[in-house]
């Protein structure tokens, strides 16, 4: 398959490219599109045959539900059988933006999109290119535009590396703003529950709704046979080819530990400035105590480790609150939950 590349710098001037991308989607094709979180591999969410192509292109397990992306809040009523008052509160505060809400699904949602669940995950991205493509086409199912299990894509170049020849087109809208996938909250149970942390923090959700629980899968591994209602809960995700081990300790103890390790292909995944005191090659993934920069840089850093031939990576542990919780959640899965506490 020849993959077209559409470089979009101005929505008005590049409208013909956006329309071509939208036409591909309306015909049942696959298009990688930029969002404010990561690049998404988009298909018509209401077309089962189109959605099936997403799983094939990514090598994604079929029991992993997809997120449906919309351009305007009113579109939720055609996708959900019920829109709780809590969804309206969250949409008023956080949409458009990096928040996904799980609600009871309507009859229009195919089982393949929701992985056979009675719920559907919906979000309204804030990226202008994503919203314009949705407006010109249809609601889009769009998981991250990477090969399943590998680090998510935050640039069009990452998409080309993973999906070139597997999809109809890639829309280059520049580097993603946040760098980690959206926060996911379910509103389909007795109490709102955080399923996947992201740029919208647990603290912000609680400020908006009051009590919000945190699912056990955010910080721990769940049973392989357990059904999940959100992406990013069950499988090993976001992993480079190198083995990753999280090391939880302050800067001095981490660097002492890293410098004592012996063997070939050992790298550190560190905060800015620590690479200067390490005797191993390092990749920097942000500033210490600046979790927003860590999130923005994380997936590109994991890809860089592979490019530089890393075999074993010791990763500096981020803080476990705010956006740092999202960074830690992604690192846990990249490391297959292997962590050392100093």
mmCIF file of C-alpha atoms in Angstrom:
data_model
loop_
_atom_site.group_PDB
_atom_site.id
_atom_site.type_symbol
_atom_site.label_atom_id
_atom_site.label_comp_id
_atom_site.label_asym_id
_atom_site.label_seq_id
_atom_site.Cartn_x
_atom_site.Cartn_y
_atom_site.Cartn_z
ATOM 1 C CA UNK A 1 0.000 0.000 0.000
ATOM 2 C CA UNK A 2 1.261 3.469 -0.900
ATOM 3 C CA UNK A 3 0.859 5.818 2.062
ATOM 4 C CA UNK A 4 0.170 9.441 1.168
ATOM 5 C CA UNK A 5 1.683 12.217 3.298
ATOM 6 C CA UNK A 6 -0.328 15.408 3.737
ATOM 7 C CA UNK A 7 1.662 18.245 5.333
ATOM 8 C CA UNK A 8 -0.849 20.680 6.833
ATOM 9 C CA UNK A 9 0.416 24.038 8.084
ATOM 10 C CA UNK A 10 -2.679 26.178 7.612
ATOM 11 C CA UNK A 11 -6.245 24.852 7.824
ATOM 12 C CA UNK A 12 -7.618 27.308 5.258
ATOM 13 C CA UNK A 13 -4.764 27.129 2.747
ATOM 14 C CA UNK A 14 -4.419 23.372 3.096
ATOM 15 C CA UNK A 15 -8.168 22.671 3.049
ATOM 16 C CA UNK A 16 -7.875 20.462 -0.093
ATOM 17 C CA UNK A 17 -5.489 18.145 1.780
ATOM 18 C CA UNK A 18 -7.830 17.965 4.742
ATOM 19 C CA UNK A 19 -10.741 17.177 2.431
ATOM 20 C CA UNK A 20 -8.737 14.414 0.752
ATOM 21 C CA UNK A 21 -7.969 12.898 4.163
ATOM 22 C CA UNK A 22 -11.658 13.148 5.093
ATOM 23 C CA UNK A 23 -12.708 11.515 1.829
ATOM 24 C CA UNK A 24 -10.379 8.569 2.487
ATOM 25 C CA UNK A 25 -12.001 8.117 5.897
ATOM 26 C CA UNK A 26 -15.523 8.320 4.486
ATOM 27 C CA UNK A 27 -14.564 5.581 1.989
ATOM 28 C CA UNK A 28 -13.500 3.302 4.846
ATOM 29 C CA UNK A 29 -9.750 3.987 4.755
ATOM 30 C CA UNK A 30 -7.158 4.588 7.468
ATOM 31 C CA UNK A 31 -5.533 7.972 8.146
ATOM 32 C CA UNK A 32 -3.052 8.864 10.893
ATOM 33 C CA UNK A 33 -3.978 12.289 12.257
ATOM 34 C CA UNK A 34 -2.401 14.663 14.791
ATOM 35 C CA UNK A 35 -4.116 15.372 18.093
ATOM 36 C CA UNK A 36 -2.968 17.393 21.100
ATOM 37 C CA UNK A 37 -2.075 14.126 22.908
ATOM 38 C CA UNK A 38 -0.470 11.728 20.396
ATOM 39 C CA UNK A 39 -1.078 10.907 16.746
ATOM 40 C CA UNK A 40 -4.188 8.769 16.247
ATOM 41 C CA UNK A 41 -4.846 6.067 13.643
ATOM 42 C CA UNK A 42 -8.304 7.065 12.506
ATOM 43 C CA UNK A 43 -11.146 5.211 10.809
ATOM 44 C CA UNK A 44 -14.917 5.689 10.598
ATOM 45 C CA UNK A 45 -16.024 4.649 14.090
ATOM 46 C CA UNK A 46 -19.447 3.529 12.836
ATOM 47 C CA UNK A 47 -18.108 1.333 9.985
ATOM 48 C CA UNK A 48 -17.138 -2.125 11.311
ATOM 49 C CA UNK A 49 -15.072 -2.996 8.243
ATOM 50 C CA UNK A 50 -13.100 0.244 8.522
ATOM 51 C CA UNK A 51 -12.507 -0.264 12.250
ATOM 52 C CA UNK A 52 -11.312 -3.818 11.574
ATOM 53 C CA UNK A 53 -8.477 -2.319 9.494
ATOM 54 C CA UNK A 54 -7.194 -0.434 12.572
ATOM 55 C CA UNK A 55 -6.631 -3.683 14.454
ATOM 56 C CA UNK A 56 -4.910 -5.247 11.450
ATOM 57 C CA UNK A 57 -2.607 -2.277 10.782
ATOM 58 C CA UNK A 58 -1.542 -1.957 14.425
ATOM 59 C CA UNK A 59 -1.520 -5.640 15.339
ATOM 60 C CA UNK A 60 -3.856 -4.636 18.171
ATOM 61 C CA UNK A 61 -5.746 -7.198 20.310
ATOM 62 C CA UNK A 62 -9.450 -7.193 19.461
ATOM 63 C CA UNK A 63 -10.504 -7.022 23.137
ATOM 64 C CA UNK A 64 -8.914 -3.588 23.517
ATOM 65 C CA UNK A 65 -11.682 -0.947 23.059
ATOM 66 C CA UNK A 66 -11.217 2.156 20.919
ATOM 67 C CA UNK A 67 -11.907 5.813 21.662
ATOM 68 C CA UNK A 68 -14.401 7.623 19.441
ATOM 69 C CA UNK A 69 -13.426 11.213 18.574
ATOM 70 C CA UNK A 70 -16.020 13.918 17.906
ATOM 71 C CA UNK A 71 -15.822 17.579 16.879
ATOM 72 C CA UNK A 72 -18.778 19.044 18.822
ATOM 73 C CA UNK A 73 -20.387 18.082 22.131
ATOM 74 C CA UNK A 74 -23.835 17.543 20.566
ATOM 75 C CA UNK A 75 -22.453 14.559 18.628
ATOM 76 C CA UNK A 76 -22.284 12.563 21.856
ATOM 77 C CA UNK A 77 -26.065 12.121 21.801
ATOM 78 C CA UNK A 78 -25.864 10.054 18.617
ATOM 79 C CA UNK A 79 -23.244 7.751 20.142
ATOM 80 C CA UNK A 80 -24.354 7.284 23.757
ATOM 81 C CA UNK A 81 -27.606 5.796 25.046
ATOM 82 C CA UNK A 82 -27.303 7.993 28.119
ATOM 83 C CA UNK A 83 -25.318 11.155 28.838
ATOM 84 C CA UNK A 84 -24.873 11.542 32.606
ATOM 85 C CA UNK A 85 -24.920 14.983 34.200
ATOM 86 C CA UNK A 86 -21.306 14.365 35.216
ATOM 87 C CA UNK A 87 -20.361 14.124 31.519
ATOM 88 C CA UNK A 88 -21.848 17.558 30.885
ATOM 89 C CA UNK A 89 -19.914 19.003 33.839
ATOM 90 C CA UNK A 90 -16.628 17.527 32.603
ATOM 91 C CA UNK A 91 -17.258 18.585 29.005
ATOM 92 C CA UNK A 92 -17.973 22.143 30.099
ATOM 93 C CA UNK A 93 -14.636 22.295 31.907
ATOM 94 C CA UNK A 94 -12.289 20.112 29.823
ATOM 95 C CA UNK A 95 -13.640 19.744 26.257
ATOM 96 C CA UNK A 96 -12.230 20.197 23.762
ATOM 97 C CA UNK A 97 -9.149 18.661 25.335
ATOM 98 C CA UNK A 98 -7.286 15.537 26.461
ATOM 99 C CA UNK A 99 -10.139 13.866 28.367
ATOM 100 C CA UNK A 100 -11.997 10.690 27.375
ATOM 101 C CA UNK A 101 -15.316 9.847 29.032
ATOM 102 C CA UNK A 102 -16.815 6.344 29.087
ATOM 103 C CA UNK A 103 -20.623 6.291 28.966
ATOM 104 C CA UNK A 104 -23.329 3.734 28.059
ATOM 105 C CA UNK A 105 -23.152 3.180 24.312
ATOM 106 C CA UNK A 106 -25.895 3.768 21.777
ATOM 107 C CA UNK A 107 -27.042 1.464 18.996
ATOM 108 C CA UNK A 108 -24.856 3.218 16.406
ATOM 109 C CA UNK A 109 -21.603 1.941 17.962
ATOM 110 C CA UNK A 110 -20.454 -1.375 16.434
ATOM 111 C CA UNK A 111 -19.269 -4.070 18.813
ATOM 112 C CA UNK A 112 -15.786 -4.029 17.265
ATOM 113 C CA UNK A 113 -15.360 -0.364 18.235
ATOM 114 C CA UNK A 114 -16.331 -0.981 21.865
ATOM 115 C CA UNK A 115 -14.719 -4.454 22.060
ATOM 116 C CA UNK A 116 -18.167 -5.881 22.726
ATOM 117 C CA UNK A 117 -18.693 -3.800 25.870
ATOM 118 C CA UNK A 118 -21.970 -2.005 26.709
ATOM 119 C CA UNK A 119 -20.052 1.276 26.966
ATOM 120 C CA UNK A 120 -18.259 3.611 24.579
ATOM 121 C CA UNK A 121 -15.245 5.876 25.153
ATOM 122 C CA UNK A 122 -15.663 9.363 23.664
ATOM 123 C CA UNK A 123 -13.499 12.454 23.512
ATOM 124 C CA UNK A 124 -13.393 15.787 21.714
ATOM 125 C CA UNK A 125 -9.806 16.675 20.798
ATOM 126 C CA UNK A 126 -8.639 20.270 20.884
ATOM 127 C CA UNK A 127 -6.218 19.964 17.958
ATOM 128 C CA UNK A 128 -7.672 22.108 15.142
ATOM 129 C CA UNK A 129 -6.568 19.715 12.383
ATOM 130 C CA UNK A 130 -8.163 16.708 14.095
ATOM 131 C CA UNK A 131 -11.450 18.547 14.645
ATOM 132 C CA UNK A 132 -11.542 19.830 11.072
ATOM 133 C CA UNK A 133 -11.029 16.321 9.672
ATOM 134 C CA UNK A 134 -13.802 14.999 11.923
ATOM 135 C CA UNK A 135 -16.134 17.797 10.782
ATOM 136 C CA UNK A 136 -15.427 16.923 7.149
ATOM 137 C CA UNK A 137 -15.859 13.171 7.651
ATOM 138 C CA UNK A 138 -17.522 11.413 10.610
ATOM 139 C CA UNK A 139 -16.918 10.332 14.218
ATOM 140 C CA UNK A 140 -13.517 8.649 14.227
ATOM 141 C CA UNK A 141 -12.210 5.677 16.162
ATOM 142 C CA UNK A 142 -8.565 6.550 16.716
ATOM 143 C CA UNK A 143 -6.129 4.674 18.953
ATOM 144 C CA UNK A 144 -2.504 5.803 18.962
ATOM 145 C CA UNK A 145 -0.915 5.596 15.498
ATOM 146 C CA UNK A 146 1.830 3.121 16.369
ATOM 147 C CA UNK A 147 2.434 -0.592 16.159
ATOM 148 C CA UNK A 148 0.702 -2.182 19.140
ATOM 149 C CA UNK A 149 2.940 -2.297 22.214
ATOM 150 C CA UNK A 150 5.568 0.148 20.942
ATOM 151 C CA UNK A 151 5.933 3.771 22.097
ATOM 152 C CA UNK A 152 3.129 6.025 20.926
ATOM 153 C CA UNK A 153 3.748 8.444 18.070
ATOM 154 C CA UNK A 154 4.112 12.163 18.732
ATOM 155 C CA UNK A 155 5.360 13.225 15.280
ATOM 156 C CA UNK A 156 4.414 12.313 11.714
ATOM 157 C CA UNK A 157 7.901 10.845 11.302
ATOM 158 C CA UNK A 158 7.129 8.336 14.067
ATOM 159 C CA UNK A 159 3.927 7.388 12.182
ATOM 160 C CA UNK A 160 5.841 6.899 8.947
ATOM 161 C CA UNK A 161 8.333 4.632 10.762
ATOM 162 C CA UNK A 162 5.598 2.429 12.246
ATOM 163 C CA UNK A 163 2.773 2.566 9.721
ATOM 164 C CA UNK A 164 4.239 3.545 6.361
ATOM 165 C CA UNK A 165 2.793 1.122 3.804
ATOM 166 C CA UNK A 166 0.102 -0.039 6.271
ATOM 167 C CA UNK A 167 -2.279 2.946 6.080
ATOM 168 C CA UNK A 168 -3.760 5.099 3.335
ATOM 169 C CA UNK A 169 -2.450 8.452 4.534
ATOM 170 C CA UNK A 170 -0.641 10.337 7.284
ATOM 171 C CA UNK A 171 -1.483 13.963 8.080
ATOM 172 C CA UNK A 172 1.586 15.847 9.322
ATOM 173 C CA UNK A 173 0.404 18.534 11.729
ATOM 174 C CA UNK A 174 3.664 18.934 13.642
ATOM 175 C CA UNK A 175 4.670 17.714 17.080
ATOM 176 C CA UNK A 176 1.934 16.853 19.593
ATOM 177 C CA UNK A 177 1.501 19.266 22.500
ATOM 178 C CA UNK A 178 1.041 16.932 25.479
ATOM 179 C CA UNK A 179 2.844 13.764 24.372
ATOM 180 C CA UNK A 180 0.792 11.198 26.347
ATOM 181 C CA UNK A 181 -2.640 9.798 25.610
ATOM 182 C CA UNK A 182 -5.814 11.314 27.028
ATOM 183 C CA UNK A 183 -7.045 10.870 30.560
ATOM 184 C CA UNK A 184 -9.827 8.260 30.660
ATOM 185 C CA UNK A 185 -12.643 8.366 33.232
ATOM 186 C CA UNK A 186 -15.623 6.027 33.333
ATOM 187 C CA UNK A 187 -19.007 7.508 34.194
ATOM 188 C CA UNK A 188 -20.861 4.248 33.633
ATOM 189 C CA UNK A 189 -20.581 2.894 37.194
ATOM 190 C CA UNK A 190 -21.843 3.937 40.596
ATOM 191 C CA UNK A 191 -18.952 6.367 41.054
ATOM 192 C CA UNK A 192 -16.671 8.103 38.539
ATOM 193 C CA UNK A 193 -13.407 6.174 38.228
ATOM 194 C CA UNK A 194 -10.087 7.119 36.661
ATOM 195 C CA UNK A 195 -8.952 4.345 34.312
ATOM 196 C CA UNK A 196 -5.964 6.005 32.633
ATOM 197 C CA UNK A 197 -4.176 9.160 33.811
ATOM 198 C CA UNK A 198 -3.199 11.891 31.381
ATOM 199 C CA UNK A 199 -2.821 15.652 31.075
ATOM 200 C CA UNK A 200 -6.152 16.174 32.873
ATOM 201 C CA UNK A 201 -5.133 15.119 36.367
ATOM 202 C CA UNK A 202 -6.947 13.133 39.057
ATOM 203 C CA UNK A 203 -6.848 16.260 41.208
ATOM 204 C CA UNK A 204 -8.630 18.275 38.486
ATOM 205 C CA UNK A 205 -11.275 15.590 38.031
ATOM 206 C CA UNK A 206 -11.966 15.544 41.763
ATOM 207 C CA UNK A 207 -12.196 19.319 41.793
ATOM 208 C CA UNK A 208 -14.860 19.111 39.074
ATOM 209 C CA UNK A 209 -16.901 16.132 40.328
ATOM 210 C CA UNK A 210 -16.019 15.597 43.982
ATOM 211 C CA UNK A 211 -15.258 11.943 44.684
ATOM 212 C CA UNK A 212 -13.411 10.153 41.866
ATOM 213 C CA UNK A 213 -11.935 6.714 42.455
ATOM 214 C CA UNK A 214 -8.690 5.492 40.872
ATOM 215 C CA UNK A 215 -8.783 2.085 39.223
ATOM 216 C CA UNK A 216 -6.259 -0.490 40.452
ATOM 217 C CA UNK A 217 -4.961 -0.868 36.891
ATOM 218 C CA UNK A 218 -3.469 2.645 36.970
ATOM 219 C CA UNK A 219 -0.614 1.492 39.208
ATOM 220 C CA UNK A 220 -0.712 -2.301 39.129
ATOM 221 C CA UNK A 221 -0.955 -5.203 36.717
ATOM 222 C CA UNK A 222 -4.355 -6.789 36.230
ATOM 223 C CA UNK A 223 -5.278 -10.381 35.441
ATOM 224 C CA UNK A 224 -4.680 -11.229 31.742
ATOM 225 C CA UNK A 225 -8.208 -12.646 31.492
ATOM 226 C CA UNK A 226 -9.918 -9.559 32.909
ATOM 227 C CA UNK A 227 -11.980 -7.438 30.509
ATOM 228 C CA UNK A 228 -11.101 -3.750 30.417
ATOM 229 C CA UNK A 229 -13.204 -0.765 29.378
ATOM 230 C CA UNK A 230 -10.337 1.537 28.403
ATOM 231 C CA UNK A 231 -7.211 1.314 26.268
ATOM 232 C CA UNK A 232 -3.901 1.276 28.135
ATOM 233 C CA UNK A 233 -5.077 -0.838 31.076
ATOM 234 C CA UNK A 234 -4.243 -4.425 30.221
ATOM 235 C CA UNK A 235 -1.346 -5.026 27.880
ATOM 236 C CA UNK A 236 2.332 -4.171 27.912
ATOM 237 C CA UNK A 237 2.391 -0.829 26.143
ATOM 238 C CA UNK A 238 4.676 1.970 25.072
ATOM 239 C CA UNK A 239 7.795 -0.244 25.199
ATOM 240 C CA UNK A 240 11.002 0.180 23.227
ATOM 241 C CA UNK A 241 12.865 -2.934 22.078
ATOM 242 C CA UNK A 242 15.227 -2.469 25.031
ATOM 243 C CA UNK A 243 14.334 -3.859 28.449
ATOM 244 C CA UNK A 244 13.227 -1.042 30.754
ATOM 245 C CA UNK A 245 13.539 -1.044 34.556
ATOM 246 C CA UNK A 246 12.186 1.837 36.664
ATOM 247 C CA UNK A 247 14.468 2.966 39.490
ATOM 248 C CA UNK A 248 12.716 4.852 42.302
ATOM 249 C CA UNK A 249 15.125 7.035 44.251
ATOM 250 C CA UNK A 250 16.497 10.548 44.452
ATOM 251 C CA UNK A 251 18.980 11.851 41.909
ATOM 252 C CA UNK A 252 22.110 10.951 43.888
ATOM 253 C CA UNK A 253 21.057 7.383 44.697
ATOM 254 C CA UNK A 254 19.821 6.806 41.140
ATOM 255 C CA UNK A 255 23.081 7.983 39.590
ATOM 256 C CA UNK A 256 25.133 5.933 42.036
ATOM 257 C CA UNK A 257 23.087 2.856 41.113
ATOM 258 C CA UNK A 258 23.342 3.543 37.351
ATOM 259 C CA UNK A 259 27.092 4.128 37.477
ATOM 260 C CA UNK A 260 27.653 0.832 39.323
ATOM 261 C CA UNK A 261 25.963 -1.285 36.638
ATOM 262 C CA UNK A 262 28.119 -3.318 34.259
ATOM 263 C CA UNK A 263 27.416 -4.854 30.883
ATOM 264 C CA UNK A 264 26.839 -3.947 27.255
ATOM 265 C CA UNK A 265 24.107 -1.641 26.031
ATOM 266 C CA UNK A 266 23.157 -0.120 29.404
ATOM 267 C CA UNK A 267 21.529 3.307 29.162
ATOM 268 C CA UNK A 268 19.948 5.717 31.583
ATOM 269 C CA UNK A 269 16.606 7.450 30.989
ATOM 270 C CA UNK A 270 17.198 10.546 33.058
ATOM 271 C CA UNK A 271 16.186 14.090 33.909
ATOM 272 C CA UNK A 272 18.037 17.060 32.450
ATOM 273 C CA UNK A 273 21.534 17.552 33.940
ATOM 274 C CA UNK A 274 21.855 13.997 35.245
ATOM 275 C CA UNK A 275 23.395 12.799 31.989
ATOM 276 C CA UNK A 276 26.458 14.934 32.793
ATOM 277 C CA UNK A 277 27.129 12.937 35.975
ATOM 278 C CA UNK A 278 26.498 9.476 34.527
ATOM 279 C CA UNK A 279 29.184 7.149 33.218
ATOM 280 C CA UNK A 280 26.657 5.467 30.911
ATOM 281 C CA UNK A 281 25.035 6.872 27.793
ATOM 282 C CA UNK A 282 21.768 8.580 28.668
ATOM 283 C CA UNK A 283 18.620 9.918 27.062
ATOM 284 C CA UNK A 284 16.940 12.884 28.746
ATOM 285 C CA UNK A 285 13.155 12.848 29.008
ATOM 286 C CA UNK A 286 12.440 16.114 30.803
ATOM 287 C CA UNK A 287 13.259 18.358 33.717
ATOM 288 C CA UNK A 288 13.211 17.132 37.309
ATOM 289 C CA UNK A 289 9.858 18.008 38.970
ATOM 290 C CA UNK A 290 8.439 19.327 35.665
ATOM 291 C CA UNK A 291 6.026 16.542 34.804
ATOM 292 C CA UNK A 292 4.513 18.334 31.811
ATOM 293 C CA UNK A 293 7.895 18.377 30.050
ATOM 294 C CA UNK A 294 8.445 14.721 31.004
ATOM 295 C CA UNK A 295 5.119 13.755 29.417
ATOM 296 C CA UNK A 296 5.877 15.767 26.290
ATOM 297 C CA UNK A 297 9.253 14.094 25.805
ATOM 298 C CA UNK A 298 8.710 10.527 27.085
ATOM 299 C CA UNK A 299 7.691 8.608 23.960
ATOM 300 C CA UNK A 300 10.257 10.316 21.743
ATOM 301 C CA UNK A 301 12.905 9.438 24.348
ATOM 302 C CA UNK A 302 11.849 5.769 24.363
ATOM 303 C CA UNK A 303 12.162 5.697 20.578
ATOM 304 C CA UNK A 304 15.579 7.372 20.762
ATOM 305 C CA UNK A 305 16.809 4.595 23.050
ATOM 306 C CA UNK A 306 16.119 2.061 20.303
ATOM 307 C CA UNK A 307 17.766 4.254 17.688
ATOM 308 C CA UNK A 308 20.926 4.391 19.837
ATOM 309 C CA UNK A 309 21.039 0.639 20.365
ATOM 310 C CA UNK A 310 20.102 0.417 24.040
ATOM 311 C CA UNK A 311 19.653 -3.103 25.426
ATOM 312 C CA UNK A 312 18.888 -2.383 29.089
ATOM 313 C CA UNK A 313 17.468 0.937 30.307
ATOM 314 C CA UNK A 314 17.300 2.161 33.897
ATOM 315 C CA UNK A 315 14.629 4.852 34.030
ATOM 316 C CA UNK A 316 14.474 7.599 36.625
ATOM 317 C CA UNK A 317 11.085 7.383 38.349
ATOM 318 C CA UNK A 318 8.840 10.469 38.050
ATOM 319 C CA UNK A 319 6.613 11.724 40.849
ATOM 320 C CA UNK A 320 3.298 9.888 41.170
ATOM 321 C CA UNK A 321 0.853 12.780 41.242
ATOM 322 C CA UNK A 322 -0.385 15.426 38.841
ATOM 323 C CA UNK A 323 0.687 14.782 35.249
ATOM 324 C CA UNK A 324 3.538 12.769 36.768
ATOM 325 C CA UNK A 325 1.013 10.013 37.464
ATOM 326 C CA UNK A 326 0.451 9.709 33.700
ATOM 327 C CA UNK A 327 4.200 9.554 33.059
ATOM 328 C CA UNK A 328 4.649 6.893 35.745
ATOM 329 C CA UNK A 329 1.691 4.903 34.377
ATOM 330 C CA UNK A 330 3.269 4.804 30.882
ATOM 331 C CA UNK A 331 6.705 3.891 32.240
ATOM 332 C CA UNK A 332 5.219 1.071 34.331
ATOM 333 C CA UNK A 333 3.820 -0.512 31.200
ATOM 334 C CA UNK A 334 6.961 0.099 29.164
ATOM 335 C CA UNK A 335 8.863 -1.674 31.949
ATOM 336 C CA UNK A 336 6.301 -4.496 32.234
ATOM 337 C CA UNK A 337 5.900 -3.368 35.881
ATOM 338 C CA UNK A 338 9.563 -4.026 36.799
ATOM 339 C CA UNK A 339 10.687 -1.461 39.395
ATOM 340 C CA UNK A 340 13.567 -1.156 41.846
ATOM 341 C CA UNK A 341 13.210 1.000 44.964
ATOM 342 C CA UNK A 342 16.474 2.359 46.355
#
